[in-house]
PDB file of C-alpha atoms and ligand atoms in Angstrom:
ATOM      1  CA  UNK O   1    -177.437 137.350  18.814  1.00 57.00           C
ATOM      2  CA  UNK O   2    -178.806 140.791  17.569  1.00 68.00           C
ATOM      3  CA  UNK O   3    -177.823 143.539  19.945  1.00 80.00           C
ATOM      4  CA  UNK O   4    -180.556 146.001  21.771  1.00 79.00           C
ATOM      5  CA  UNK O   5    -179.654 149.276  23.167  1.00 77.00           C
ATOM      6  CA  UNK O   6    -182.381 151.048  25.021  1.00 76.00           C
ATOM      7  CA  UNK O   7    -185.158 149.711  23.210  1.00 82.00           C
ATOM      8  CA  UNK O   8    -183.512 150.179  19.647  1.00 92.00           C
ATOM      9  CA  UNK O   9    -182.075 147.060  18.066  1.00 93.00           C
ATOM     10  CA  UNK O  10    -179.160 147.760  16.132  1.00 94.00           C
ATOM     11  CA  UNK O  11    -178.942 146.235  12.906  1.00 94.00           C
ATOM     12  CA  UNK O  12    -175.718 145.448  10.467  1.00 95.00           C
ATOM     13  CA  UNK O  13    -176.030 146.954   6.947  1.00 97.00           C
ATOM     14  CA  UNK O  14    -175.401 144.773   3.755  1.00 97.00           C
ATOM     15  CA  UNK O  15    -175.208 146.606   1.452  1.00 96.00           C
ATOM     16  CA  UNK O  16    -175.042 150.441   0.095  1.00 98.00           C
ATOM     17  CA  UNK O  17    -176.640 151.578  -3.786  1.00 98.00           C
ATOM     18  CA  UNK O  18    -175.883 155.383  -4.576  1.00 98.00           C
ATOM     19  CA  UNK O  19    -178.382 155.321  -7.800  1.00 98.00           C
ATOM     20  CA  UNK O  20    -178.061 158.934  -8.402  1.00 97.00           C
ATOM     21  CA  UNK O  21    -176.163 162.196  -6.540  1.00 96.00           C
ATOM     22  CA  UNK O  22    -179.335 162.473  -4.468  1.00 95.00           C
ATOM     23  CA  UNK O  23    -180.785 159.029  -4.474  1.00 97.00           C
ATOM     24  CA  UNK O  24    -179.453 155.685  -2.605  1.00 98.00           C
ATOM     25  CA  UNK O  25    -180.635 152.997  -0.842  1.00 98.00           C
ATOM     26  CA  UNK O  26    -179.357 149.779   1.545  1.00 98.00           C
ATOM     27  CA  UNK O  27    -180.057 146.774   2.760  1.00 98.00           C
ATOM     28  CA  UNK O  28    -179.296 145.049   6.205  1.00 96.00           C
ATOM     29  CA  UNK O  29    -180.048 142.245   7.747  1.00 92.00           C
ATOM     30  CA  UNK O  30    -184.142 141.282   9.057  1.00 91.00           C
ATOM     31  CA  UNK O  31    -183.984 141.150  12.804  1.00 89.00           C
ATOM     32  CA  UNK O  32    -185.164 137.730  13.825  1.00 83.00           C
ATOM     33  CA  UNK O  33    -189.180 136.850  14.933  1.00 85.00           C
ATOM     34  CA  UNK O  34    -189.754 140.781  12.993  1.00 92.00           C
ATOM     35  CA  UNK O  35    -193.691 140.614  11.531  1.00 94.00           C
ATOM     36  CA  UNK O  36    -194.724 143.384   9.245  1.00 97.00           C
ATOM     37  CA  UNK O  37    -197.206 144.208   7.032  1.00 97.00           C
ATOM     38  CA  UNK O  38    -195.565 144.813   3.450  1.00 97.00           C
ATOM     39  CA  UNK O  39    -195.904 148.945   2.512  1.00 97.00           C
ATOM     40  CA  UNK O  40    -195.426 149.692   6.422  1.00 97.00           C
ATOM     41  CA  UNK O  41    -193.144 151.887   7.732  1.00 97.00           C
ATOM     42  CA  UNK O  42    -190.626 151.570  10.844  1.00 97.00           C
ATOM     43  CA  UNK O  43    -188.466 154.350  12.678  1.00 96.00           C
ATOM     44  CA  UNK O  44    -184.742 154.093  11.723  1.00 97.00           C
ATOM     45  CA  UNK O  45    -181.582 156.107  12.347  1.00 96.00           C
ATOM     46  CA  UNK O  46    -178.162 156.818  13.585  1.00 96.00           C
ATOM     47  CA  UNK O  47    -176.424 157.659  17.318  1.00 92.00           C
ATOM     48  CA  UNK O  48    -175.828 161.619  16.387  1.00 91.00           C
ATOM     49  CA  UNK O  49    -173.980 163.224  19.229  1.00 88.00           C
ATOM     50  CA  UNK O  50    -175.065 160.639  21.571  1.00 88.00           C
ATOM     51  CA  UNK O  51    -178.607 160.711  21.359  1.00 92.00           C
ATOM     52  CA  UNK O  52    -180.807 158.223  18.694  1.00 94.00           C
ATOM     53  CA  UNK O  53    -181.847 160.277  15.439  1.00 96.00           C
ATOM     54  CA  UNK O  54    -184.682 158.166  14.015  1.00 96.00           C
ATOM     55  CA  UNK O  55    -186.912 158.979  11.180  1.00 95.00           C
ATOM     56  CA  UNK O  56    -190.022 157.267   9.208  1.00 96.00           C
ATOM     57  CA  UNK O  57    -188.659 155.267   6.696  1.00 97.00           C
ATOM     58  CA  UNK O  58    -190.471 152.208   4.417  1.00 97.00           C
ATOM     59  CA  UNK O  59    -189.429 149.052   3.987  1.00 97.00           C
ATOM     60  CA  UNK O  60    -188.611 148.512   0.690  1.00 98.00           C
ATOM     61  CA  UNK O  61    -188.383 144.831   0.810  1.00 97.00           C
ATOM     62  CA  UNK O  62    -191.916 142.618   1.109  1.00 96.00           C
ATOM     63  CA  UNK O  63    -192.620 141.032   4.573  1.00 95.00           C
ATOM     64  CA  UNK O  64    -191.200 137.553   3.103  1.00 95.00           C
ATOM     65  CA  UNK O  65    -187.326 138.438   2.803  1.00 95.00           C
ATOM     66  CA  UNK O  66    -184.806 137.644   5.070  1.00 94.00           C
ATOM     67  CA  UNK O  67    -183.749 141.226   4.187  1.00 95.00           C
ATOM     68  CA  UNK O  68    -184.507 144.754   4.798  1.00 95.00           C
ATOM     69  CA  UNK O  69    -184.201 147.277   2.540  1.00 97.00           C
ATOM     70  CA  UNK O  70    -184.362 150.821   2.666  1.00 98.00           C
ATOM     71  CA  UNK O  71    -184.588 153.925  -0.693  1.00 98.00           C
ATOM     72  CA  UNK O  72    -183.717 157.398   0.704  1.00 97.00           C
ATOM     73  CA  UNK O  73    -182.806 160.689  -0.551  1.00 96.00           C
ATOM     74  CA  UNK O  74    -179.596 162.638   0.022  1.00 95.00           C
ATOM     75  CA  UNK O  75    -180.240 165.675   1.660  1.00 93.00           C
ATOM     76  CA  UNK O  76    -176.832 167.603   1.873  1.00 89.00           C
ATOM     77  CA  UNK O  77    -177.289 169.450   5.491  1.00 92.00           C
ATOM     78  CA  UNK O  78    -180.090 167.013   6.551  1.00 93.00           C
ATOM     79  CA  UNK O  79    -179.471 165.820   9.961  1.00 94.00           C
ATOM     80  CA  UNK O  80    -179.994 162.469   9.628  1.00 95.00           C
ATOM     81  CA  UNK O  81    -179.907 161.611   5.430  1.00 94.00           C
ATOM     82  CA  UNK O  82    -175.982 163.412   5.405  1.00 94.00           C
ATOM     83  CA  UNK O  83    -174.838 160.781   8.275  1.00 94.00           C
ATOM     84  CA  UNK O  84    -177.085 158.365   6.908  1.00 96.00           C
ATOM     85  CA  UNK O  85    -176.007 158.295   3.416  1.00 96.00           C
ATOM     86  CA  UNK O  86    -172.307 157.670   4.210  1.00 96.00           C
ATOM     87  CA  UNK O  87    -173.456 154.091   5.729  1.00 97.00           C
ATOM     88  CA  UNK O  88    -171.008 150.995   4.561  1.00 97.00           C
ATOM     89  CA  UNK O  89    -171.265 147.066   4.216  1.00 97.00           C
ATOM     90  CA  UNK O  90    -170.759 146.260   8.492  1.00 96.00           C
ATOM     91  CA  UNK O  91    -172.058 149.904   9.944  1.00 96.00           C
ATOM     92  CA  UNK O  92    -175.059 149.424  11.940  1.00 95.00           C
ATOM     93  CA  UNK O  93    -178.442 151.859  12.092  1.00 96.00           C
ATOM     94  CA  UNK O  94    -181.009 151.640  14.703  1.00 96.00           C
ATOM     95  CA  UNK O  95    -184.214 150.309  14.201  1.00 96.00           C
ATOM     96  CA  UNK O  96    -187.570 150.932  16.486  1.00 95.00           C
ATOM     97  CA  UNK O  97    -189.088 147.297  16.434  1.00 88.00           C
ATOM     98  CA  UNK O  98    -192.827 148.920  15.422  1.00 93.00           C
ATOM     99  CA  UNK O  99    -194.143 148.851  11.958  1.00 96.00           C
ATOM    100  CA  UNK O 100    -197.028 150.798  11.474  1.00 96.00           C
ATOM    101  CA  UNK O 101    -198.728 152.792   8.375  1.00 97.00           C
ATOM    102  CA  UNK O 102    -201.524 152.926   6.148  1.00 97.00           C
ATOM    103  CA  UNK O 103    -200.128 152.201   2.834  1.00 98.00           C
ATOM    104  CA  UNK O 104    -201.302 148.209   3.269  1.00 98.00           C
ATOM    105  CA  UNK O 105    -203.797 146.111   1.631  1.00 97.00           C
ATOM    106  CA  UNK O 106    -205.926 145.873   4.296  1.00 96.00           C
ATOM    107  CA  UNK O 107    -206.771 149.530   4.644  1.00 97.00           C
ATOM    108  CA  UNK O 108    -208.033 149.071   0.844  1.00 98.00           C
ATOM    109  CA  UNK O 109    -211.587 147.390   0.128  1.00 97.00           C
ATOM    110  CA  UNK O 110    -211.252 144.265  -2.499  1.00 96.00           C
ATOM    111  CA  UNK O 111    -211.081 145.921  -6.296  1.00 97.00           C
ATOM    112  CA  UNK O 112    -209.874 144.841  -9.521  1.00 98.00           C
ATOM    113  CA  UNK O 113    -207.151 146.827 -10.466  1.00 98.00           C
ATOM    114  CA  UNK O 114    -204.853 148.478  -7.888  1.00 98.00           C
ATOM    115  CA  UNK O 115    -203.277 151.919  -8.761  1.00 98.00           C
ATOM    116  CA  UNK O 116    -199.794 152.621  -6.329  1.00 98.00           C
ATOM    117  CA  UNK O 117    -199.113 156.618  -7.349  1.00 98.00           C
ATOM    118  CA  UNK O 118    -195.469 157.782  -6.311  1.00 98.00           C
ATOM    119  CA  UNK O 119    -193.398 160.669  -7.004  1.00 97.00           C
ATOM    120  CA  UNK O 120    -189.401 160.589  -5.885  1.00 97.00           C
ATOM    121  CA  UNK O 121    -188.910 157.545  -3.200  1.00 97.00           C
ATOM    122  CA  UNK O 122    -192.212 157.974  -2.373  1.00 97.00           C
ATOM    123  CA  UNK O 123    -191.907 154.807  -4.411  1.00 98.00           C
ATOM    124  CA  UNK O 124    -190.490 152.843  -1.430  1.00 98.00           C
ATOM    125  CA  UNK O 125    -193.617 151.234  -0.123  1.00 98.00           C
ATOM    126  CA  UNK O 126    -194.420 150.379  -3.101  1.00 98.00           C
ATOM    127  CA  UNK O 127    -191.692 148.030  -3.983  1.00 98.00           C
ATOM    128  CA  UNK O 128    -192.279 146.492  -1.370  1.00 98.00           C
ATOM    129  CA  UNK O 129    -196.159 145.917  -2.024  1.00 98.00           C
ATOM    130  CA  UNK O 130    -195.921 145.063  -5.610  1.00 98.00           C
ATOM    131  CA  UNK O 131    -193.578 141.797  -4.321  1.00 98.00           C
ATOM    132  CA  UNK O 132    -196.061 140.777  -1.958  1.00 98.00           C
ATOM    133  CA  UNK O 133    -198.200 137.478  -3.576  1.00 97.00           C
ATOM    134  CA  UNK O 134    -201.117 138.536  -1.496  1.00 96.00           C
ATOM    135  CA  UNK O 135    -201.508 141.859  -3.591  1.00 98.00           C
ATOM    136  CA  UNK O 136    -202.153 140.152  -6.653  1.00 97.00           C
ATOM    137  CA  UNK O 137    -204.446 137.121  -4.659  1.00 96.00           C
ATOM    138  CA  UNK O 138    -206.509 140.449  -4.087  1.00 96.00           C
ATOM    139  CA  UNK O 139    -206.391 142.738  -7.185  1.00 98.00           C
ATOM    140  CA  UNK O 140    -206.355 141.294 -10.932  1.00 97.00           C
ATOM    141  CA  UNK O 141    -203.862 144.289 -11.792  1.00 98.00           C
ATOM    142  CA  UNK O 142    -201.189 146.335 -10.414  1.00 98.00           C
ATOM    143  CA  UNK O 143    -199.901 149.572 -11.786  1.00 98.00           C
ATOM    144  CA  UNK O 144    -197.359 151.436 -10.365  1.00 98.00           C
ATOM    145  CA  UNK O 145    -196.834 155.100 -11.123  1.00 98.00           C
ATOM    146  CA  UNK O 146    -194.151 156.893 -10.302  1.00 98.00           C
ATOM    147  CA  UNK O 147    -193.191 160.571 -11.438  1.00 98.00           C
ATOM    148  CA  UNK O 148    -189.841 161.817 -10.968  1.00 98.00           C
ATOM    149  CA  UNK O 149    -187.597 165.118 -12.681  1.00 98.00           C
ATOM    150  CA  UNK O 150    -184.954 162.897 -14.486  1.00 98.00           C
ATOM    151  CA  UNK O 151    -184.845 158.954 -16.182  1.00 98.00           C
ATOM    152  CA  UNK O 152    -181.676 158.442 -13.892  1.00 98.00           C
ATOM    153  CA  UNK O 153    -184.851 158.524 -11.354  1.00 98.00           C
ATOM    154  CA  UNK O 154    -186.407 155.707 -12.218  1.00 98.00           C
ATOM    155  CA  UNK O 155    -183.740 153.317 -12.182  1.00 98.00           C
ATOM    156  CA  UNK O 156    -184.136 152.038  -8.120  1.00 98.00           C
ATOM    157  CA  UNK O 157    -187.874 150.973  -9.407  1.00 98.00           C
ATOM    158  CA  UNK O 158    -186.682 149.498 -13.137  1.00 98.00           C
ATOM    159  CA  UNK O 159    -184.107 147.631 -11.171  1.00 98.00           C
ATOM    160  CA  UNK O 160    -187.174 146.071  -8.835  1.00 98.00           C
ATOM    161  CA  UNK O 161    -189.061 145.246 -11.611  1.00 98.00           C
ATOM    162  CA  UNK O 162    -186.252 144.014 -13.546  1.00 98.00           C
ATOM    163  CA  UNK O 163    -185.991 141.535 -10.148  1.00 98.00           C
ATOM    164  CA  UNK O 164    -189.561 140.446  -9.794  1.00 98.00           C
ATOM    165  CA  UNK O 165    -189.242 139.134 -13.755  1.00 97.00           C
ATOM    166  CA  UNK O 166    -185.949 137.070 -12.804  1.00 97.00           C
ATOM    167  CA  UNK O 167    -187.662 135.613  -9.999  1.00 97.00           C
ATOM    168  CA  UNK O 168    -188.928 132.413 -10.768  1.00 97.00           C
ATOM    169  CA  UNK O 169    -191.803 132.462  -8.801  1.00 97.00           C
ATOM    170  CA  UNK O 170    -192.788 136.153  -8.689  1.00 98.00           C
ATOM    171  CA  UNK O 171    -192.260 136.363 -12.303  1.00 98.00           C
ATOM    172  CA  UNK O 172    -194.978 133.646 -12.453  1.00 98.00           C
ATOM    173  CA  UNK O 173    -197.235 135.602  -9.968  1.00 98.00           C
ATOM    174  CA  UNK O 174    -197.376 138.915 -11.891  1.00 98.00           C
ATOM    175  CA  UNK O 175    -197.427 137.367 -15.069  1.00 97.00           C
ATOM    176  CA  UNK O 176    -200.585 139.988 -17.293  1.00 96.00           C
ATOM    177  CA  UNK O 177    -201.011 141.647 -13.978  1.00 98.00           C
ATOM    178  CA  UNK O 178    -198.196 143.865 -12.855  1.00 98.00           C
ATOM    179  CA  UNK O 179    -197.288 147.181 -15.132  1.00 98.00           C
ATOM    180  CA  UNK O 180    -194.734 149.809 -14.457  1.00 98.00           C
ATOM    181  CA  UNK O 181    -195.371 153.228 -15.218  1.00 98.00           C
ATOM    182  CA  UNK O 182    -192.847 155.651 -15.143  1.00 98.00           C
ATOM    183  CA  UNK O 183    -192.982 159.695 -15.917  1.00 98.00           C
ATOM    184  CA  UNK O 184    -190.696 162.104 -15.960  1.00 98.00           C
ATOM    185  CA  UNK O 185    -191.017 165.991 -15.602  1.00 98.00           C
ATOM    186  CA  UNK O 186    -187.889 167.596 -16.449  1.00 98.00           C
ATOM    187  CA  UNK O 187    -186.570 165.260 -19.234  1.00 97.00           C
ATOM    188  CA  UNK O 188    -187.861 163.365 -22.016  1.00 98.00           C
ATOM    189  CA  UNK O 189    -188.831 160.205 -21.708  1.00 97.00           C
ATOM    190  CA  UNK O 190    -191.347 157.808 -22.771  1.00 96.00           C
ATOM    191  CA  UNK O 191    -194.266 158.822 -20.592  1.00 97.00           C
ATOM    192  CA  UNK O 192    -194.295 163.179 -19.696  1.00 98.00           C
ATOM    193  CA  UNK O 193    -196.120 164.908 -17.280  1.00 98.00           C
ATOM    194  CA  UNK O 194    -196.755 164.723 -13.338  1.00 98.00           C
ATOM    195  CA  UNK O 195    -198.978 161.717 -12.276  1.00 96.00           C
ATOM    196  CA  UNK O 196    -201.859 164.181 -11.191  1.00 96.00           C
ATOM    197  CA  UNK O 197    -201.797 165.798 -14.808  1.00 97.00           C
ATOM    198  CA  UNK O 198    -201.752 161.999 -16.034  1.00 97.00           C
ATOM    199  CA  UNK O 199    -205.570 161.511 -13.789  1.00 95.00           C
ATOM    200  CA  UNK O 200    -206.661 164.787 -14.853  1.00 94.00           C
ATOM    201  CA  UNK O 201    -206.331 164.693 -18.594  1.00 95.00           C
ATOM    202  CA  UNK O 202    -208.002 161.890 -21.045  1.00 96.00           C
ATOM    203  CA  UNK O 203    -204.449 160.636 -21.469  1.00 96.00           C
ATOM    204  CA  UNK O 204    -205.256 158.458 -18.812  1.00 97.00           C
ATOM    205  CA  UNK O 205    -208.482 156.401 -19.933  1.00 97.00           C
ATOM    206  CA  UNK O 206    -206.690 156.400 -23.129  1.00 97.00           C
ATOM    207  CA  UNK O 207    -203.359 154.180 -21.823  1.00 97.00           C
ATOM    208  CA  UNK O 208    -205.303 152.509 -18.996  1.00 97.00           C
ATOM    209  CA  UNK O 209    -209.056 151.953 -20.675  1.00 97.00           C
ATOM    210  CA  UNK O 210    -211.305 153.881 -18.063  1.00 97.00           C
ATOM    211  CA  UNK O 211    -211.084 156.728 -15.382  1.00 97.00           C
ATOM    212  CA  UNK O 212    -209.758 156.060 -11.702  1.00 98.00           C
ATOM    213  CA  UNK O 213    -213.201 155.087 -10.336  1.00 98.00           C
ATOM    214  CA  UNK O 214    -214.711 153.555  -6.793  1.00 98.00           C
ATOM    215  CA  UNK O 215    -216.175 150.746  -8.563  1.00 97.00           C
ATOM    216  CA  UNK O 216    -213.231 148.781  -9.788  1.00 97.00           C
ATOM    217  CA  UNK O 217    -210.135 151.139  -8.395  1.00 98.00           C
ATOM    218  CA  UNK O 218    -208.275 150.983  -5.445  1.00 98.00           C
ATOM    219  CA  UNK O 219    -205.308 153.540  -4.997  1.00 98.00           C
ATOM    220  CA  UNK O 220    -202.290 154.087  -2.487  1.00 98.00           C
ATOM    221  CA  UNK O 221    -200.485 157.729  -2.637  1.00 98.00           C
ATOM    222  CA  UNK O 222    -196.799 158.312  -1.630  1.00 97.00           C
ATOM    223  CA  UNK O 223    -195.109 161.670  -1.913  1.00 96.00           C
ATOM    224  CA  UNK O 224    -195.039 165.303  -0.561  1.00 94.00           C
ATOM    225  CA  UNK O 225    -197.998 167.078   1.079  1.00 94.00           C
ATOM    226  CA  UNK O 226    -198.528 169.018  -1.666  1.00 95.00           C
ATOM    227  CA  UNK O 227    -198.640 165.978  -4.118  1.00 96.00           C
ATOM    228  CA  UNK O 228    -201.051 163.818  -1.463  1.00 96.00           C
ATOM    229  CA  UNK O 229    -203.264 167.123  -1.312  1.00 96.00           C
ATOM    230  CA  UNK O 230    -203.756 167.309  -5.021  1.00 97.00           C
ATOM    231  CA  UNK O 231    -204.305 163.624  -5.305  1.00 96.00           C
ATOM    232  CA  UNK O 232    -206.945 163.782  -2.517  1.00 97.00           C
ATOM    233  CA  UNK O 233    -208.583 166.333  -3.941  1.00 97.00           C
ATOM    234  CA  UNK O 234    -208.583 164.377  -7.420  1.00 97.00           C
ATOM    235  CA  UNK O 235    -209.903 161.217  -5.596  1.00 98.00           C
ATOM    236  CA  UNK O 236    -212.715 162.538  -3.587  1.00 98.00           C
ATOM    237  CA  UNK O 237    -213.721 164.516  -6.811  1.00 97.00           C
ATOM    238  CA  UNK O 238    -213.904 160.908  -8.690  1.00 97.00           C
ATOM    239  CA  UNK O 239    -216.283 159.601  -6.004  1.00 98.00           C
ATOM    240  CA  UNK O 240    -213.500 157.265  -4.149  1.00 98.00           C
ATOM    241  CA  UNK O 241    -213.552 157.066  -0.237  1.00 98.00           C
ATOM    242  CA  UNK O 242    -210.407 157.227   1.924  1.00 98.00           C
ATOM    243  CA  UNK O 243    -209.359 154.097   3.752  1.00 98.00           C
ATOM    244  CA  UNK O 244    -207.823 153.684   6.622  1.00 97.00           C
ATOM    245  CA  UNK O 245    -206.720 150.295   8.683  1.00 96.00           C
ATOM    246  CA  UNK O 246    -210.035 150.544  10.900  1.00 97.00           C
ATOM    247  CA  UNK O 247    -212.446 151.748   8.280  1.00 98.00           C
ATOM    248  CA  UNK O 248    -210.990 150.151   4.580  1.00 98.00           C
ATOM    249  CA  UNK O 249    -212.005 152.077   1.435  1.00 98.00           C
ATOM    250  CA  UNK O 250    -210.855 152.925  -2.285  1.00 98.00           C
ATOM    251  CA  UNK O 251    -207.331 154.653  -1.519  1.00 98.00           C
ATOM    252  CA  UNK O 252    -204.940 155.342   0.942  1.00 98.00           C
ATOM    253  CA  UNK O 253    -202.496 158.473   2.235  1.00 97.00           C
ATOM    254  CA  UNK O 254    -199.375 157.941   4.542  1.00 91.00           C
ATOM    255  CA  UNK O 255    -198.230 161.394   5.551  1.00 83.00           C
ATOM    256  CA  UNK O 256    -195.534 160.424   8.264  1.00 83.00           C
ATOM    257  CA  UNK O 257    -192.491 160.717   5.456  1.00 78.00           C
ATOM    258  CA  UNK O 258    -193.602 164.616   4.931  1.00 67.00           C
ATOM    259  CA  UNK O 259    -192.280 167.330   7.012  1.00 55.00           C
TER     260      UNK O 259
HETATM  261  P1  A2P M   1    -191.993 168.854 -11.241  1.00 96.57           P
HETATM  262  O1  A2P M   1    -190.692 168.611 -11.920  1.00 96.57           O
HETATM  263  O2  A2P M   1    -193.043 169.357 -12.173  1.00 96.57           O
HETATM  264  O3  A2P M   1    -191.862 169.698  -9.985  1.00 96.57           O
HETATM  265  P2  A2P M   1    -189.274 166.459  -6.140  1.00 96.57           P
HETATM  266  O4  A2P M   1    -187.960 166.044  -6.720  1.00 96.57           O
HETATM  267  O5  A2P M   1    -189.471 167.948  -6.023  1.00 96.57           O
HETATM  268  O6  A2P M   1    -189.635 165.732  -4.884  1.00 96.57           O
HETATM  269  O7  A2P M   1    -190.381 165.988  -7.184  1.00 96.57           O
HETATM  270  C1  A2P M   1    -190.456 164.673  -7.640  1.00 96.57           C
HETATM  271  C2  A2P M   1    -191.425 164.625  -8.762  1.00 96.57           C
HETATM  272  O8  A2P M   1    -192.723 164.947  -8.265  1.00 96.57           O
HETATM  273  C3  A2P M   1    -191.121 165.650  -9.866  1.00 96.57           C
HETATM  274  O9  A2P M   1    -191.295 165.004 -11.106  1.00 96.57           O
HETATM  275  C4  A2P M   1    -192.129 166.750  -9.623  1.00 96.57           C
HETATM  276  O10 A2P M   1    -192.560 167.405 -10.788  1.00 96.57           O
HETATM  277  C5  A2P M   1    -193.303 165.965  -9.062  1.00 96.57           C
HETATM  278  N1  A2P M   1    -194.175 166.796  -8.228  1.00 96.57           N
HETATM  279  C6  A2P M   1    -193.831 167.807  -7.422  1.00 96.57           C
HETATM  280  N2  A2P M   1    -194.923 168.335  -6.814  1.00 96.57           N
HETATM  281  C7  A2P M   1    -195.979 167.625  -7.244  1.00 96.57           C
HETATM  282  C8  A2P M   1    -197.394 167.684  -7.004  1.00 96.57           C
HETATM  283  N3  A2P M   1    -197.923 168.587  -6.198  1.00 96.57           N
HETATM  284  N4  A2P M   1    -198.171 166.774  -7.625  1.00 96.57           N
HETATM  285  C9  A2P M   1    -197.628 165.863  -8.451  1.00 96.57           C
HETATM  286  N5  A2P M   1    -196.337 165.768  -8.734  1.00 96.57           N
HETATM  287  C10 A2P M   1    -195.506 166.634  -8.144  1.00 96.57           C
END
């Protein structure tokens, strides 16, 4: 029986993953007869000095599991991420039962390859998407992007990946269809530069074969205002529309994670 107080159901957490000093994320347990959409978002926090804390957080995990997981950052005198991020196996968070969001295929018109840009844990919703078997019923490829500083970084979405190609039947789904690409900023790595430098310089029709355009692209956008500003700008210039779950179209913002 899965406990309710005021509205808020309290949930038991799994497990904890510190991947870096300002990264982590955690898992805990699905409540039962929960429906969501996978790259939707749901309100989640702790019981801070007696009253509910909650902030926007995606699920990490596609609508199928029987789990929930969550990728945050640290922040070290943030009011919720400093409680938050000292969570163990049997603590419970609070959950607001409503998943809502725009980062979802439907807010997306069909296309044949789907572009998921991310800097930071801004690839959350993504992870989530990119395990989902109706993404890939709908587009014929899948690249996820993500930019962060430092390689230590990219490990939460390696580690997904690495997942999806041990999975018998995912691995099966994605097979020729589903391509990681990470950047990093501050550090060497295979792939340098910010994801908006990668759209704005030939680099990109050079790795990927053509330009972001409407007539075959469809793009989601996760990460600060200043990076979904940029990347608006970039995709308006290129002729794509923005979607949104009432009116679909070639990408997608979700600004509730920014402050
Ligand atoms: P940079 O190192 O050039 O600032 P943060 O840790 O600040 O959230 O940033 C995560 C990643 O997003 C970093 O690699 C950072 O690059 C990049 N970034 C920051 N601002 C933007 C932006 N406006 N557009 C694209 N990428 C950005």
């Amino acid at each position: 029986m899965q406990k309710e107080i005021n509205g808020l159901q309290l949930l038991e957490v799994l497990n904890v993953h510190h991947w870096t000093s300002s990264t982590f994320s955690f898992s805990c347990l699905r409540p039962d007869n929960f429906r969501f959409r996978s790259g939707e978002f749901v309100m989640i926090g702790l019981n801070i000095d007696e009253k509910p804390l909650l902030r926007a957080y995606s699920i990490a995990s596609p609508n199928w599991h029987k789990e929930f997981e969550f990728y945050s950052i640290k922040v070290e005198d943030g009011p919720l991420t400093s409680k938050l991020q000292k969570l163990k196996a049997g603590d419970n968070i609070m959950l607001r039962k409503k998943p809502v969001g725009t980062l979802v295929n439907d807010a997306l018109l069909t296309g044949k390859r789907l572009f998921l840009f991310s800097t930071g844990t801004g690839i959350a919703p993504f992870t989530s998407i990119i395990r989902d078997p109706e993404t890939y019923e709908k587009f014929s490829e899948v690249i996820l992007f993500q930019t962060c500083r430092f390689n230590n970084e990219l490990e939460f979405g390696k580690h997904t990946i690495d997942g999806i190609l041990k999975d018998e039947l995912l691995s099966e789904i994605v097979e020729n269809k589903l391509r990681f690409f990470p950047t990093t900023t501050r550090e060497p790595s295979q792939y340098v530069g910010r994801v908006t430098d990668w759209l704005k310089s030939k680099r990109f029709k050079e790795e990927f074969g053509s330009d972001l355009n409407p007539l075959e692209d469809r793009a989601m956008i996760c990460g600060s205002m200043a990076m979904l500003n940029e990347f608006k700008e970039i995709c308006l210039d290129k002729g794509l529309t923005e979607g949104s779950n009432s009116a679909p179209g070639h990408f997608v913002i979700e600004k509730a994670f920014v402050d």
